[in-house]
Short mmCIF file of C-alpha atoms in Angstrom, two decimals:
data_model
loop_
_atom_site.label_atom_id
_atom_site.label_comp_id
_atom_site.label_asym_id
_atom_site.label_seq_id
_atom_site.Cartn_x
_atom_site.Cartn_y
_atom_site.Cartn_z
CA UNK A 18 79.38 14.03 161.82
CA UNK A 19 79.39 13.72 158.38
CA UNK A 20 83.27 12.29 157.91
CA UNK A 21 86.78 13.85 157.80
CA UNK A 22 86.86 17.37 157.43
CA UNK A 23 90.27 18.76 155.76
CA UNK A 24 91.10 22.77 155.44
CA UNK A 25 91.42 24.53 153.23
CA UNK A 26 90.81 22.43 150.31
CA UNK A 27 93.74 24.06 148.20
CA UNK A 28 96.87 26.31 149.25
CA UNK A 29 98.98 28.04 146.85
CA UNK A 30 102.10 29.54 148.49
CA UNK A 31 105.54 30.80 147.65
CA UNK A 32 108.47 28.74 148.11
CA UNK A 33 109.82 29.56 151.66
CA UNK A 34 106.49 30.26 153.36
CA UNK A 35 105.04 28.34 156.40
CA UNK A 36 101.58 26.64 155.78
CA UNK A 37 99.42 24.72 158.13
CA UNK A 38 96.70 22.36 157.42
CA UNK A 39 93.50 21.35 159.88
CA UNK A 40 92.12 17.75 160.02
CA UNK A 41 88.74 16.97 161.91
CA UNK A 42 88.43 13.23 162.00
CA UNK A 43 85.20 11.46 162.76
CA UNK A 44 84.59 12.00 166.46
CA UNK A 45 84.37 8.56 167.50
CA UNK A 46 87.70 7.72 165.63
CA UNK A 47 90.80 7.62 168.19
CA UNK A 48 93.39 7.14 165.36
CA UNK A 49 94.32 9.89 162.85
CA UNK A 50 96.62 9.61 160.07
CA UNK A 51 98.65 11.93 157.60
CA UNK A 52 99.40 10.66 154.21
CA UNK A 53 100.67 12.37 151.17
CA UNK A 54 99.87 11.73 147.57
CA UNK A 55 101.74 12.98 144.40
CA UNK A 56 100.39 12.28 140.99
CA UNK A 57 100.35 8.52 139.70
CA UNK A 58 101.52 7.27 143.02
CA UNK A 59 99.47 5.96 146.10
CA UNK A 60 99.28 7.74 149.55
CA UNK A 61 102.52 7.65 151.22
CA UNK A 62 102.26 7.35 155.16
CA UNK A 63 103.59 10.43 156.93
CA UNK A 64 102.46 10.34 160.63
CA UNK A 65 99.97 8.57 162.84
CA UNK A 66 98.22 9.79 166.29
CA UNK A 67 96.38 7.38 168.74
CA UNK A 68 94.44 10.00 170.40
CA UNK A 69 96.97 12.84 171.23
CA UNK A 70 99.97 10.61 171.22
CA UNK A 71 102.00 11.14 168.21
CA UNK A 72 103.41 7.35 167.71
CA UNK A 73 105.07 7.39 164.59
CA UNK A 74 106.50 9.55 161.68
CA UNK A 75 108.08 8.38 158.78
CA UNK A 76 111.36 9.22 157.59
CA UNK A 77 109.53 11.43 154.55
CA UNK A 78 108.69 13.69 157.51
CA UNK A 79 111.73 15.91 157.60
CA UNK A 80 112.26 18.41 160.32
CA UNK A 81 110.51 21.19 158.18
CA UNK A 82 107.24 19.10 159.00
CA UNK A 83 105.17 19.17 162.43
CA UNK A 84 101.96 17.76 163.41
CA UNK A 85 99.79 17.81 166.56
CA UNK A 86 96.83 16.76 167.88
CA UNK A 87 96.66 18.44 171.13
CA UNK A 88 93.24 17.45 172.63
CA UNK A 89 93.01 14.17 170.46
CA UNK A 90 90.43 15.58 168.44
CA UNK A 91 91.61 17.68 165.32
CA UNK A 92 95.27 17.43 163.95
CA UNK A 93 97.28 20.32 162.30
CA UNK A 94 100.09 19.68 159.72
CA UNK A 95 102.39 21.99 159.39
CA UNK A 96 105.28 22.51 156.78
CA UNK A 97 107.88 25.37 157.27
CA UNK A 98 109.98 26.77 154.43
CA UNK A 99 108.02 25.01 151.91
CA UNK A 100 109.68 23.78 148.81
CA UNK A 101 108.32 22.91 145.28
CA UNK A 102 108.86 19.23 146.30
CA UNK A 103 106.09 19.62 148.92
CA UNK A 104 103.65 20.00 146.13
CA UNK A 105 101.09 17.33 146.84
CA UNK A 106 97.81 16.35 148.13
CA UNK A 107 97.79 16.14 151.92
CA UNK A 108 95.58 13.60 152.97
CA UNK A 109 94.16 13.08 156.56
CA UNK A 110 92.26 9.97 157.66
CA UNK A 111 90.84 8.73 160.78
CA UNK A 112 89.91 5.07 161.74
CA UNK A 113 88.84 2.68 164.22
CA UNK A 114 91.44 -0.07 165.09
CA UNK A 115 92.69 -1.53 161.79
CA UNK A 116 93.60 -4.86 163.45
CA UNK A 117 90.05 -5.48 163.46
CA UNK A 118 89.34 -4.99 159.64
CA UNK A 119 88.45 -1.27 160.04
CA UNK A 120 89.66 0.61 156.83
CA UNK A 121 90.78 4.29 156.85
CA UNK A 122 87.99 7.14 156.06
CA UNK A 123 89.78 10.04 154.22
CA UNK A 124 89.22 13.53 154.19
CA UNK A 125 88.71 15.29 150.69
CA UNK A 126 92.47 16.54 151.04
CA UNK A 127 94.34 19.57 151.06
CA UNK A 128 96.28 20.26 147.82
CA UNK A 129 99.38 22.21 148.22
CA UNK A 130 101.00 24.08 145.42
CA UNK A 131 104.38 25.64 146.13
CA UNK A 132 105.56 28.39 143.45
CA UNK B 14 110.95 -2.24 146.66
CA UNK B 15 107.47 -1.39 147.61
CA UNK B 16 105.26 -3.12 150.01
CA UNK B 17 102.47 -3.03 147.61
CA UNK B 18 102.71 -3.44 143.88
CA UNK B 19 100.18 -3.23 141.23
CA UNK B 20 99.98 -3.10 137.57
CA UNK B 21 99.00 0.45 136.70
CA UNK B 22 96.79 -0.39 133.70
CA UNK B 23 95.27 0.99 132.27
CA UNK B 24 92.72 -1.41 131.84
CA UNK B 25 90.04 -0.28 128.84
CA UNK B 26 86.82 -2.54 128.89
CA UNK B 27 83.40 -2.05 127.17
CA UNK B 28 80.32 -1.92 129.39
CA UNK B 29 79.06 -4.94 130.58
CA UNK B 30 82.80 -6.75 130.46
CA UNK B 31 84.28 -8.00 133.29
CA UNK B 32 87.86 -6.83 134.28
CA UNK B 33 89.94 -8.40 136.94
CA UNK B 34 93.60 -7.41 138.25
CA UNK B 35 96.02 -8.26 140.98
CA UNK B 36 98.39 -6.84 143.56
CA UNK B 37 101.38 -8.31 145.40
CA UNK B 38 102.34 -7.42 148.79
CA UNK B 39 105.70 -8.00 150.05
CA UNK B 40 105.43 -7.99 154.13
CA UNK B 41 103.80 -11.61 154.78
CA UNK B 42 103.01 -10.44 158.10
CA UNK B 43 100.31 -8.21 156.63
CA UNK B 44 97.21 -8.61 158.39
CA UNK B 45 94.35 -7.07 156.56
CA UNK B 46 93.64 -5.87 153.06
CA UNK B 47 91.35 -3.81 151.29
CA UNK B 48 90.62 -2.17 148.09
CA UNK B 49 90.19 1.61 147.75
CA UNK B 50 88.55 3.30 144.93
CA UNK B 51 89.84 6.89 143.98
CA UNK B 52 88.48 9.11 141.44
CA UNK B 53 90.34 11.74 139.81
CA UNK B 54 91.59 14.27 142.11
CA UNK B 55 89.21 12.88 144.89
CA UNK B 56 89.91 11.37 148.47
CA UNK B 57 90.43 7.30 148.26
CA UNK B 58 87.10 5.72 149.44
CA UNK B 59 87.24 2.04 150.90
CA UNK B 60 85.56 -0.10 148.53
CA UNK B 61 85.84 -3.54 150.07
CA UNK B 62 87.62 -5.23 152.76
CA UNK B 63 89.38 -8.59 151.82
CA UNK B 64 88.99 -11.67 153.52
CA UNK B 65 90.79 -14.88 153.34
CA UNK B 66 87.72 -16.92 152.05
CA UNK B 67 87.15 -14.48 149.31
CA UNK B 68 84.04 -12.34 149.53
CA UNK B 69 81.79 -10.47 147.33
CA UNK B 70 80.02 -7.06 147.35
CA UNK B 71 77.31 -6.93 144.58
CA UNK B 72 79.14 -7.06 141.36
CA UNK B 73 82.67 -6.88 143.08
CA UNK B 74 84.78 -9.87 144.12
CA UNK B 75 87.84 -9.69 146.05
CA UNK B 76 90.26 -12.83 146.43
CA UNK B 77 93.48 -13.29 148.95
CA UNK B 78 96.17 -15.64 148.23
CA UNK B 79 98.19 -15.83 151.19
CA UNK B 80 100.61 -18.38 150.11
CA UNK B 81 101.64 -16.32 146.95
CA UNK B 82 100.85 -12.86 148.76
CA UNK B 83 98.32 -11.29 146.18
CA UNK B 84 95.14 -9.70 146.41
CA UNK B 85 92.71 -9.84 143.42
CA UNK B 86 89.84 -7.97 142.53
CA UNK B 87 86.95 -8.76 139.66
CA UNK B 88 84.50 -6.45 138.58
CA UNK B 89 81.60 -8.18 136.57
CA UNK B 90 79.12 -6.18 134.61
CA UNK B 91 81.28 -3.42 134.12
CA UNK B 92 79.39 0.20 134.25
CA UNK B 93 80.41 3.54 132.99
CA UNK B 94 80.80 4.72 136.75
CA UNK B 95 83.55 2.09 137.54
CA UNK B 96 85.57 3.92 136.02
CA UNK B 97 88.38 4.94 138.34
CA UNK B 98 91.84 4.12 140.10
CA UNK B 99 91.76 1.20 142.31
CA UNK B 100 94.25 1.22 145.05
CA UNK B 101 95.40 -2.12 146.72
CA UNK B 102 95.92 -1.79 150.90
CA UNK B 103 97.75 -3.98 152.95
CA UNK B 104 97.56 -3.31 156.77
CA UNK B 105 100.87 -4.51 158.11
CA UNK B 106 101.22 -3.44 161.64
CA UNK B 107 99.30 -1.68 164.54
CA UNK B 108 98.63 1.24 162.51
CA UNK B 109 99.93 1.68 159.24
CA UNK B 110 98.26 0.61 155.69
CA UNK B 111 100.41 0.66 152.74
CA UNK B 112 98.81 1.73 149.24
CA UNK B 113 99.77 0.41 145.97
CA UNK B 114 99.85 3.03 143.25
CA UNK B 115 96.76 2.17 141.84
CA UNK B 116 94.96 0.35 138.80
CA UNK B 117 93.23 2.34 136.31
CA UNK B 118 90.39 1.09 134.96
CA UNK B 119 88.37 2.90 132.22
CA UNK B 120 84.62 1.52 131.07
CA UNK B 121 83.97 2.58 127.70
CA UNK B 122 80.28 2.71 126.23
#
């Protein structure tokens, strides 16, 4: 297991289309996170899974966004009816318990461009 | 107000110089702190955790001041390869890491 894997690396889509991204975390990490990053900003929290349970969603995550982690392993993030404002880097991360000082390991991200 | 605030820089320093910068966090309940490094158009990568007593990792020294709620990072003997954006991170609850917007460091030959 070489780290967190995200697919695709890049996605260009037309406004109004649906897109889905996939994240494969480090296998022994039970915690999985989705963040979004725009130019000049730090990553912003979107949602968090512990095993298969989605425990928190940011208010940034409108009802056009949905995330799943059906078997507690890989996760998908779907954006419906994409808008130009959705253009960003979508980062997935996994970790052990951060309360014990474990940081996140990020994937390479999916760069979404909505035209 | 953002949970973590950083001076965006850029800090432009010559090779071999020492550069230091801080960040502040607003949530006094924050428990763990980290510095991440992010290269242009790449994902953030964990540089080091920050401990209450301060800690070093090679040329990098991190300090935490809980009373003033700030974290610092010092880079000694800067290398060209240290050029990057450094993200200050606070862990404030069970799951969430809050990231600053980053401090850009450019090391010139």
